[in-house]
Coordinates of N, CA and C in Angstrom, one line a residue:
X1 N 43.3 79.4 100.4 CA 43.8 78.5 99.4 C 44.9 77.6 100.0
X2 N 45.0 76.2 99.8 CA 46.1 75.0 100.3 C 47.4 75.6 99.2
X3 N 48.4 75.2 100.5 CA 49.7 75.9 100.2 C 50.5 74.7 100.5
X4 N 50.0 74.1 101.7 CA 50.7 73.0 102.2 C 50.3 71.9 103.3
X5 N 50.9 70.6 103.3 CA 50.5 70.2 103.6 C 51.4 69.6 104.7
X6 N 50.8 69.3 106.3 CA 51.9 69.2 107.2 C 51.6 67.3 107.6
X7 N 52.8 66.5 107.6 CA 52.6 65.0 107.9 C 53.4 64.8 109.6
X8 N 52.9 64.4 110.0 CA 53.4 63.4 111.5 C 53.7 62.4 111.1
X9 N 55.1 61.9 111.4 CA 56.0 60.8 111.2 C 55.4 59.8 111.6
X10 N 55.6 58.5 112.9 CA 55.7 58.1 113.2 C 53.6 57.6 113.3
X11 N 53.4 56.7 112.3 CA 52.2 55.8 112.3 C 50.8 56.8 111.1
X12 N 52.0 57.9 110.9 CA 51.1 58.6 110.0 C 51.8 58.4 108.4
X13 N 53.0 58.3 108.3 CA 53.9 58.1 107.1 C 53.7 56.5 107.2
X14 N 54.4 56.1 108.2 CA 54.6 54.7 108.4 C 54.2 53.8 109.6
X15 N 53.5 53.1 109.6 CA 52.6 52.5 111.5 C 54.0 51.6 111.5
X16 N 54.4 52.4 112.5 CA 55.3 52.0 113.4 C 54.9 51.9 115.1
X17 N 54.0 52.5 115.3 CA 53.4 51.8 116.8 C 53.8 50.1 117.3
X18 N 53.6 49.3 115.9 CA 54.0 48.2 117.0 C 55.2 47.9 117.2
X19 N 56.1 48.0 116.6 CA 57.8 48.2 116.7 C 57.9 49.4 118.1
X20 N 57.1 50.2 118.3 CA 57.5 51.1 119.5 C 56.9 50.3 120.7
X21 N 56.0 49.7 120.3 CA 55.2 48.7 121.0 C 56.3 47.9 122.1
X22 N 57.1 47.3 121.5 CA 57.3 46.0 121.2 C 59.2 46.2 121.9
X23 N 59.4 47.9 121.2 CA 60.7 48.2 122.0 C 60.3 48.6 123.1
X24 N 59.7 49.5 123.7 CA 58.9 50.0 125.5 C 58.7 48.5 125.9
X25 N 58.1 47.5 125.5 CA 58.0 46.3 126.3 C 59.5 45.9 126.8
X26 N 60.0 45.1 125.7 CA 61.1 45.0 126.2 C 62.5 46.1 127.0
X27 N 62.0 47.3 126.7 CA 63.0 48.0 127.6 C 62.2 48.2 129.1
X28 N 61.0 48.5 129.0 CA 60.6 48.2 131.0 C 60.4 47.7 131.2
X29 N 61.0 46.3 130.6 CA 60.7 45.0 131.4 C 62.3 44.8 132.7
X30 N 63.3 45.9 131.7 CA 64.5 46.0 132.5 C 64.2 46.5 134.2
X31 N 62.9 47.5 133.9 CA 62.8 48.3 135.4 C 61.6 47.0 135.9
X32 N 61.3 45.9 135.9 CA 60.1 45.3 136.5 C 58.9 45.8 136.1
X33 N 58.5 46.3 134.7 CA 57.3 46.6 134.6 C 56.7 45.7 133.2
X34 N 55.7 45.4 133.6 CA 55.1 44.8 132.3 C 54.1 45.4 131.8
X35 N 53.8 46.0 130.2 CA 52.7 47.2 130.1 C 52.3 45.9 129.0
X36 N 50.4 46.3 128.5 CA 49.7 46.4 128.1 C 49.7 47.1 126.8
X37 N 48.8 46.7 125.3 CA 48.4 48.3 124.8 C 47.7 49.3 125.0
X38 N 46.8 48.9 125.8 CA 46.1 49.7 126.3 C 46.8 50.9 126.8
X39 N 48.1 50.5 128.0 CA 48.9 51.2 128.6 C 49.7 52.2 127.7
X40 N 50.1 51.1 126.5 CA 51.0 52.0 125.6 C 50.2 53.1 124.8
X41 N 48.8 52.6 124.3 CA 48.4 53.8 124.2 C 47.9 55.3 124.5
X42 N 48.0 55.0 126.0 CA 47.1 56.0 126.8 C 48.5 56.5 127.5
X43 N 49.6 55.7 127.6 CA 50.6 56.6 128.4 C 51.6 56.8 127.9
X44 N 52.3 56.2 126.5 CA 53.5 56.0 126.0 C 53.1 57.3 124.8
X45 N 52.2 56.5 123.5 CA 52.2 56.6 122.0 C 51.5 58.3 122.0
X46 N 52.3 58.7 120.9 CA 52.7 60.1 121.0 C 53.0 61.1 121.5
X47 N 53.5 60.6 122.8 CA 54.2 61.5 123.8 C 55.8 61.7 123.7
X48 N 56.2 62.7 124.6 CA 57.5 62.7 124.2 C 58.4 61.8 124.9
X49 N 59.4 61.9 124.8 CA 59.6 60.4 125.8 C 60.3 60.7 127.3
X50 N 60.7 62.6 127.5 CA 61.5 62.4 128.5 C 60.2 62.7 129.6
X51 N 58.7 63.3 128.9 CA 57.7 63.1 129.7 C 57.5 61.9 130.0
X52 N 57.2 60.3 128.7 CA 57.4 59.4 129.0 C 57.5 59.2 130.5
X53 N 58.7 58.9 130.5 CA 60.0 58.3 131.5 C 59.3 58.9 132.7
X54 N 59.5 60.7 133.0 CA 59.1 60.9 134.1 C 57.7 60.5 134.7
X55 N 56.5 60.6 133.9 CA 55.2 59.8 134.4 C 55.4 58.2 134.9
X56 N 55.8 57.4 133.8 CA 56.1 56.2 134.5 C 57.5 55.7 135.2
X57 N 58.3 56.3 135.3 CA 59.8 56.2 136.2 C 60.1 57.1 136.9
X58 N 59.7 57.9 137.8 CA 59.9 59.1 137.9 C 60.4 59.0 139.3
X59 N 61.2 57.8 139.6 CA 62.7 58.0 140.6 C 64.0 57.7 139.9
X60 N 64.0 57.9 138.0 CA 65.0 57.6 137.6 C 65.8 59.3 137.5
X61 N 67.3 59.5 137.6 CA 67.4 60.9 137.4 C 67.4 61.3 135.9
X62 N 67.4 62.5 135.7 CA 67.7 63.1 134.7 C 68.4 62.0 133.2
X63 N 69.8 61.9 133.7 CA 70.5 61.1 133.1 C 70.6 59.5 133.1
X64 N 69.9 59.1 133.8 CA 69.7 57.8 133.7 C 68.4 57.7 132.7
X65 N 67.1 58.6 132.8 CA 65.9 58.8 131.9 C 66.5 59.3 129.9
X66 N 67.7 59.8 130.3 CA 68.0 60.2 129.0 C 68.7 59.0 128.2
X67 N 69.9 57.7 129.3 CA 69.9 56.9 128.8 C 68.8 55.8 128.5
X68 N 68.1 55.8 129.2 CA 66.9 54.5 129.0 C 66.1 55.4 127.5
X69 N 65.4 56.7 127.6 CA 65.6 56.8 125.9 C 66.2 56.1 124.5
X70 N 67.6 56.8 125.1 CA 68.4 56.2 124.1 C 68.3 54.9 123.5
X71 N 68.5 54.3 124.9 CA 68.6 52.4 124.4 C 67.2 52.2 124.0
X72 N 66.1 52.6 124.3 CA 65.0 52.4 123.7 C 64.4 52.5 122.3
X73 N 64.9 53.9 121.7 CA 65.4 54.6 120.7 C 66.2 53.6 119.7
X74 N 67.5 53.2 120.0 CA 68.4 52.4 119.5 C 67.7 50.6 119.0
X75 N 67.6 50.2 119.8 CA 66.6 49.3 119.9 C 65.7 49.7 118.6
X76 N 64.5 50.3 119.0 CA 64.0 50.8 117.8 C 63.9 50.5 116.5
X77 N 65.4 51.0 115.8 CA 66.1 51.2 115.2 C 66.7 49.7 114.4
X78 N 67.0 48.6 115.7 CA 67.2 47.3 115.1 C 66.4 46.5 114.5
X79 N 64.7 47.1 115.5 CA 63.9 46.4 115.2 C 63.0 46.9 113.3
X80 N 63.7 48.0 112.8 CA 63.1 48.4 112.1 C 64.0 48.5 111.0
X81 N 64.0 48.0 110.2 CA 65.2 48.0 109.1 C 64.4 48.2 107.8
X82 N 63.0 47.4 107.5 CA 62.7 47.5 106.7 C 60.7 47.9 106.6
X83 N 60.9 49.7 106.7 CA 59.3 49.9 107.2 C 59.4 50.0 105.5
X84 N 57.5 50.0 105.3 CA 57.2 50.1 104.5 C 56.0 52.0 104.7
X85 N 55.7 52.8 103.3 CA 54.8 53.8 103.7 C 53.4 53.2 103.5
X86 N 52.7 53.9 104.5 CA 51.6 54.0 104.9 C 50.9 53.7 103.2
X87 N 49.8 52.6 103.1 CA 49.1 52.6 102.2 C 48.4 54.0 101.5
X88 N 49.0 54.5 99.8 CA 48.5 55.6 99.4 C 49.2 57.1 99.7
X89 N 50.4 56.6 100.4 CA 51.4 58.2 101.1 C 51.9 58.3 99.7
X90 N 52.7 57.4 98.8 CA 53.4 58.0 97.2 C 52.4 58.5 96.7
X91 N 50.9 58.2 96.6 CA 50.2 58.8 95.7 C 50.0 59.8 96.5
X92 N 49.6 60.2 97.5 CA 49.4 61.5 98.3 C 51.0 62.5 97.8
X93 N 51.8 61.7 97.9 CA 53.0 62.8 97.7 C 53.0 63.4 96.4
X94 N 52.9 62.4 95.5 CA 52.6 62.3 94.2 C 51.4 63.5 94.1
X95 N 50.5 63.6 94.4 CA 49.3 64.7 94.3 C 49.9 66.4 94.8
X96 N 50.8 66.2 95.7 CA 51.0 67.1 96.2 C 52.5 68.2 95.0
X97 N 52.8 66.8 95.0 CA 54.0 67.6 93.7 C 53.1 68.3 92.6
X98 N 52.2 67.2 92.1 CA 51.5 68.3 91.0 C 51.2 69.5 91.3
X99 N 50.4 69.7 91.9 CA 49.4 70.4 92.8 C 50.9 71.9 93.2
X100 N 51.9 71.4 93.2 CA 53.4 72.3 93.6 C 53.4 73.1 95.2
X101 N 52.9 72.1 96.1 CA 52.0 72.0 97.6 C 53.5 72.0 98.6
X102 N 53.6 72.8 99.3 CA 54.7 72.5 99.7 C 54.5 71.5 101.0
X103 N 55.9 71.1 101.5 CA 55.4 69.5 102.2 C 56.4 69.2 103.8
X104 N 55.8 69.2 104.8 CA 56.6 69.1 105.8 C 56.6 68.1 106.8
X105 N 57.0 67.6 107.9 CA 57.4 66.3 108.7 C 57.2 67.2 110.0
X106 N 55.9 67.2 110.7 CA 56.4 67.5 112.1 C 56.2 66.5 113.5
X107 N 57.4 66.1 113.7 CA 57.2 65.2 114.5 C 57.7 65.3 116.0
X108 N 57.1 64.5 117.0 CA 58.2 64.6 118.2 C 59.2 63.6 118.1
X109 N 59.5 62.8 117.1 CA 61.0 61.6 116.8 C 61.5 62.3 117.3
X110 N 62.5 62.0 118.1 CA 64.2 62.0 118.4 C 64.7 62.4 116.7
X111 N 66.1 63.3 116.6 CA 66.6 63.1 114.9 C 67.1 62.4 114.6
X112 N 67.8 61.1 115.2 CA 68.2 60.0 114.8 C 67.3 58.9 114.2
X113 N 66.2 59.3 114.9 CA 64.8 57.9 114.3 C 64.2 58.6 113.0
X114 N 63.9 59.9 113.3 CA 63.1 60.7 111.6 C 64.4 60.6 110.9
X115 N 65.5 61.0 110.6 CA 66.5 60.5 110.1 C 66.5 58.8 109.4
X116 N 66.3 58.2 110.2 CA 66.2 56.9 109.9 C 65.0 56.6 109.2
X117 N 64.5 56.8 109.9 CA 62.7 56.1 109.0 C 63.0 57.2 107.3
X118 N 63.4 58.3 107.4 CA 63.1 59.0 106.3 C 64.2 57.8 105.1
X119 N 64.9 57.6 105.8 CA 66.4 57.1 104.7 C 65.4 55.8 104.3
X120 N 64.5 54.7 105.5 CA 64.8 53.6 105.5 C 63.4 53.9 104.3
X121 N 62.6 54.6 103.9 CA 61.0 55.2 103.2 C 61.7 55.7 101.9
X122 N 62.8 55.9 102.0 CA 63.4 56.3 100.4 C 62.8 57.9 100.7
X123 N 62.6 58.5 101.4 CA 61.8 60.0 101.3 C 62.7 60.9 102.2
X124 N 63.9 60.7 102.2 CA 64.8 61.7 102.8 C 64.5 63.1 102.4
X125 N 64.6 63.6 100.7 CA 64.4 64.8 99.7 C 62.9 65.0 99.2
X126 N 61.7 64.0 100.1 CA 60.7 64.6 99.9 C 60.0 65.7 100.6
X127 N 60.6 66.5 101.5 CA 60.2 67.1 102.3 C 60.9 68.3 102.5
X128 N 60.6 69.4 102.2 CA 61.5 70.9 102.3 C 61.3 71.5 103.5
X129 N 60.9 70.8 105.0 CA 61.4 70.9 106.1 C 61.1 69.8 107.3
X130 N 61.6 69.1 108.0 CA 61.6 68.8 108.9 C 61.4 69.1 110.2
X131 N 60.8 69.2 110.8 CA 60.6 69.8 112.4 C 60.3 69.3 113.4
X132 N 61.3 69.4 114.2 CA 61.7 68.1 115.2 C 61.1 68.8 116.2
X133 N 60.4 68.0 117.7 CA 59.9 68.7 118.7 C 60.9 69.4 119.4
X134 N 62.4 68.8 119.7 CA 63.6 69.6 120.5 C 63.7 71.0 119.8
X135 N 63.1 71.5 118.2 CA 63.6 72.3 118.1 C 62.3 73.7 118.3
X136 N 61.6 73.3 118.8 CA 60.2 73.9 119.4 C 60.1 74.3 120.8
X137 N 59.9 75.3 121.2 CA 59.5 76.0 122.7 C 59.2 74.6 123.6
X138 N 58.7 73.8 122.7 CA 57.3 72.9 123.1 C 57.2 71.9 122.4
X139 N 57.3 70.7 122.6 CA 56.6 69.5 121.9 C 55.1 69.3 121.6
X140 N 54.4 68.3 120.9 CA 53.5 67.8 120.8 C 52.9 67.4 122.5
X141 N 51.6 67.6 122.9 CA 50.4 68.0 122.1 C 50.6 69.9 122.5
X142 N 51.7 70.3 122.8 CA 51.5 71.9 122.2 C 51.4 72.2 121.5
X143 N 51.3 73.7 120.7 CA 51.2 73.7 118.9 C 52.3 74.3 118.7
X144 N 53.5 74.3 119.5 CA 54.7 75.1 118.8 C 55.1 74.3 118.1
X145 N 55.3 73.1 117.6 CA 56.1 72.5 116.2 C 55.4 72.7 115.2
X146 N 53.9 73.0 115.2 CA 53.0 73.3 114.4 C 53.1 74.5 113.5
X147 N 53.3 75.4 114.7 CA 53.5 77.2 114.8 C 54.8 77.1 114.0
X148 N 55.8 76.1 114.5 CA 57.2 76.2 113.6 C 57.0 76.6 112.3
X149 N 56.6 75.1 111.9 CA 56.3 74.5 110.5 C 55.5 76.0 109.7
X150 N 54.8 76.6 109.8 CA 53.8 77.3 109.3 C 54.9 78.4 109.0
X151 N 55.7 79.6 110.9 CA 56.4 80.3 110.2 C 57.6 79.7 109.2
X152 N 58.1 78.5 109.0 CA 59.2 78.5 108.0 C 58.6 79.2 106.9
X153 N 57.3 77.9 106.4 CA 56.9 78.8 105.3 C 56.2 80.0 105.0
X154 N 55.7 80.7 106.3 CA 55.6 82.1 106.3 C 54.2 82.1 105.6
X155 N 52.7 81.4 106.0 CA 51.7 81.4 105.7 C 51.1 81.0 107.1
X156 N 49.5 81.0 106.4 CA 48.5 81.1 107.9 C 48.4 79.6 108.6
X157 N 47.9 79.4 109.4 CA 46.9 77.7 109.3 C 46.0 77.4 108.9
X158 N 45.4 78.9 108.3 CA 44.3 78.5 106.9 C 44.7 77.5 105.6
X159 N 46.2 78.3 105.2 CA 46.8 77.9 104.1 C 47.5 76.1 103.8
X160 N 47.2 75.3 105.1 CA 47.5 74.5 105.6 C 46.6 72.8 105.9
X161 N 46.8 72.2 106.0 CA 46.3 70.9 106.4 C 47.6 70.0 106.9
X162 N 47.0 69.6 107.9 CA 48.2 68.2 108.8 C 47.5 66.6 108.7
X163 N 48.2 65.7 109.0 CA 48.0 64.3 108.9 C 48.6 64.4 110.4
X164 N 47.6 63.2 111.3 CA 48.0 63.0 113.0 C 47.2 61.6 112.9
X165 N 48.6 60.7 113.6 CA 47.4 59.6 114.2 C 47.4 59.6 115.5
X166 N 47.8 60.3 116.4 CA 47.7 60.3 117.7 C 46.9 61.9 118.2
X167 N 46.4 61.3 119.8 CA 45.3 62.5 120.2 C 46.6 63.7 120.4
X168 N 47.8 63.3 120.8 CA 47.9 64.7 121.1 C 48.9 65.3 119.9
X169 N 49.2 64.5 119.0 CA 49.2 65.2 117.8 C 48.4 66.1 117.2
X170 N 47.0 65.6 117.7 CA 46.0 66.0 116.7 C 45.6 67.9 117.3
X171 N 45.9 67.5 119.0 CA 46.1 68.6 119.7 C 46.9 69.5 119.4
X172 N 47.7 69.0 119.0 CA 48.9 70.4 118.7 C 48.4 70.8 117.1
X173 N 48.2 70.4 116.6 CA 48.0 71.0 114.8 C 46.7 71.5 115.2
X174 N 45.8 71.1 115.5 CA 44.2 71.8 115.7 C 44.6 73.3 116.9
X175 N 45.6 73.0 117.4 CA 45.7 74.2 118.5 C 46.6 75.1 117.9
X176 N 47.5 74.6 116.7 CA 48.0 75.7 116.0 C 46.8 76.1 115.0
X177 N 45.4 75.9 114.7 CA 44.2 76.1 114.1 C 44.5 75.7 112.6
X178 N 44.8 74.2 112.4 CA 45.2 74.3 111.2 C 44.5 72.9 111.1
X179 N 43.5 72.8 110.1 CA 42.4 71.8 109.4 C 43.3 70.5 109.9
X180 N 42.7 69.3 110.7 CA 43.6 68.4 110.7 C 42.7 67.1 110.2
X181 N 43.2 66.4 109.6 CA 42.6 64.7 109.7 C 43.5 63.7 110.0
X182 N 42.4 62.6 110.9 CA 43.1 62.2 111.8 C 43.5 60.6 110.9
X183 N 44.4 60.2 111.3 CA 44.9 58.5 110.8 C 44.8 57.4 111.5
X184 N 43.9 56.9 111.7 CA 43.7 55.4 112.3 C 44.9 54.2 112.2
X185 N 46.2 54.5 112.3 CA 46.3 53.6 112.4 C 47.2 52.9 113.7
X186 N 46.6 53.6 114.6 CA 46.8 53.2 115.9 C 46.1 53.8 116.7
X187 N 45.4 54.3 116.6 CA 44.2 55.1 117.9 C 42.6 54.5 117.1
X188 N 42.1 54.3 118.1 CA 40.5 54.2 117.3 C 39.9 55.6 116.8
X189 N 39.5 55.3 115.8 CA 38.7 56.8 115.1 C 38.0 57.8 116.1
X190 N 37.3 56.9 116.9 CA 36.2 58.2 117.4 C 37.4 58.8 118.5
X191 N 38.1 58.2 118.7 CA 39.5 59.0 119.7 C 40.1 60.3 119.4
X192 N 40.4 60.0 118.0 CA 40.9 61.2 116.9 C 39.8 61.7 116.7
X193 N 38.6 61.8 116.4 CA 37.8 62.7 116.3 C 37.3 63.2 117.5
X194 N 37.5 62.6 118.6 CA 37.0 63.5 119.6 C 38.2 64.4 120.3
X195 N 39.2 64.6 119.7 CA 40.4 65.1 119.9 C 40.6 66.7 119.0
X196 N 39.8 65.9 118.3 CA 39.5 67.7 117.2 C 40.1 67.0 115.5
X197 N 40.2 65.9 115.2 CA 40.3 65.7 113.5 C 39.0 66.0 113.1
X198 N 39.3 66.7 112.1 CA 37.7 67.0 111.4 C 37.1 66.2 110.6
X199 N 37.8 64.8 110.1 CA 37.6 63.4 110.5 C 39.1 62.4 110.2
X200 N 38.2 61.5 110.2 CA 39.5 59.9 110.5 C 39.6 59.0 109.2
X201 N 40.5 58.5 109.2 CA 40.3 57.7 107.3 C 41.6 56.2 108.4
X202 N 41.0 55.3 107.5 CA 42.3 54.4 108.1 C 44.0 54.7 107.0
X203 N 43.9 55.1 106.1 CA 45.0 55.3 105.4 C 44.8 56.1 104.3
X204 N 46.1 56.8 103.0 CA 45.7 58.1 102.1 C 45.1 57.5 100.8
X205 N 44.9 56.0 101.1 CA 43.4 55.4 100.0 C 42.1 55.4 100.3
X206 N 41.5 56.6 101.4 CA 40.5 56.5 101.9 C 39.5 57.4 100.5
X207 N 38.3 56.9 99.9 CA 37.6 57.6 99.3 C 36.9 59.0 99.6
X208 N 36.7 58.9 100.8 CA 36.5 60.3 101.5 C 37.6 61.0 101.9
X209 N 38.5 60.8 102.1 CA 40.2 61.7 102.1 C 39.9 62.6 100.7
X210 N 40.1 61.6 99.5 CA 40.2 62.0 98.4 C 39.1 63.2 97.6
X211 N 38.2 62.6 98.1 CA 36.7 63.7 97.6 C 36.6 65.0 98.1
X212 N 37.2 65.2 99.3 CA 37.6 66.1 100.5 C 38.5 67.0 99.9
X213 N 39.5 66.4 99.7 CA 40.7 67.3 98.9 C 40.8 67.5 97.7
X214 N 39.7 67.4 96.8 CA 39.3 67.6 95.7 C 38.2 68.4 95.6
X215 N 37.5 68.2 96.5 CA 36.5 69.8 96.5 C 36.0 70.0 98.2
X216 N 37.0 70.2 98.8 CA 36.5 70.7 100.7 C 35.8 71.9 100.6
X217 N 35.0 71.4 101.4 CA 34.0 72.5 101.7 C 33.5 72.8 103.4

């Protein structure tokens, strides 16, 4: 039986991809590098960032990789003052209050940016936990934020379903074995589904989302 329902921040609440887009450009443009989407998608978007850094910088040290974060992060943050949610997330939330579903955020954000995006979404108090990848064995695409999220509420990954719009989001919730669908709105569909979403919707006004979670079988 659905007990709960688990969301990925960042392009699954709110498509913020091109704002992250758009901050990575202009911050490696500081080290001489000029990226692509293509690039951003395959080596940036949904990763963590101090893997980031070490795949594509990886003669910066420790602490110079933690500042380029930051300012990247911060940045971010200027460029983003006024997101809007994902077409269909209030009525998704909205379904899920009836329904008395409980409701969680697992993301690899930094806490400064889920912090932020949650304030800037009006949905700070929609969510009775948050779970940040720093506070997991393991980031995304492992399943320990997944594994988190589940023991807070102290149910299976049966009892469960996640929202992922990245492959290795989709990795870590399918590898914690918990029903996932995937969100197009930055990966191409057949990407997420060949990642393991048991399928892809572009946003939570998808007709088949809804028919699904009204009678899955």
């Amino acid at each position: 039986m659905l007990e709960a329902i688990l969301f990925d921040l960042d392009g699954t609440l709110v498509n913020t991809d091109p704002i992250h887009y758009k901050a990575w450009q202009e911050i490696l443009r500081n080290y001489g590098l000029e990226i692509d989407e293509t690039f951003y998608k395959t080596r940036i978007s949904g990763r963590l960032n101090p893997v980031i850094i070490q795949d594509i910088l990886p003669q910066l040290s420790i602490a110079e990789g933690e500042q380029l974060a930051k300012d990247k992060e911060a940045y971010f943050r200027e460029l983003a003052p006024e997101l809007k949610p994902l077409d269909g997330l209030l009525d998704m939330l909205a379904w899920t209050e009836e329904l008395k579903l409980q409701r969680a955020i697992v993301t690899n954000a930094p806490r400064k940016n889920a912090e932020f995006m949650l304030k800037v979404l009006g949905l700070t108090d929609a969510f009775a936990k948050v779970v940040l990848a720093e506070e997991a064995t393991a980031g995304k695409p492992d399943p320990a934020p997944y594994q988190l999220a589940l023991n807070h509420f102290g149910m299976s990954a049966e009892q469960a379903i996640a929202f992922e719009d990245s492959p290795s989001g989709i990795r870590s919730s399918v590898g914690a074995g918990i029903t996932t669908i995937g969100i197009a709105s930055t990966h191409d569909p057949k990407i997420l589904d060949a990642s393991g979403a048991l399928f892809t919707v572009a946003d939570f006004t998808s007709s088949q989302l809804w028919t699904w979670l009204v009678s899955p079988s």
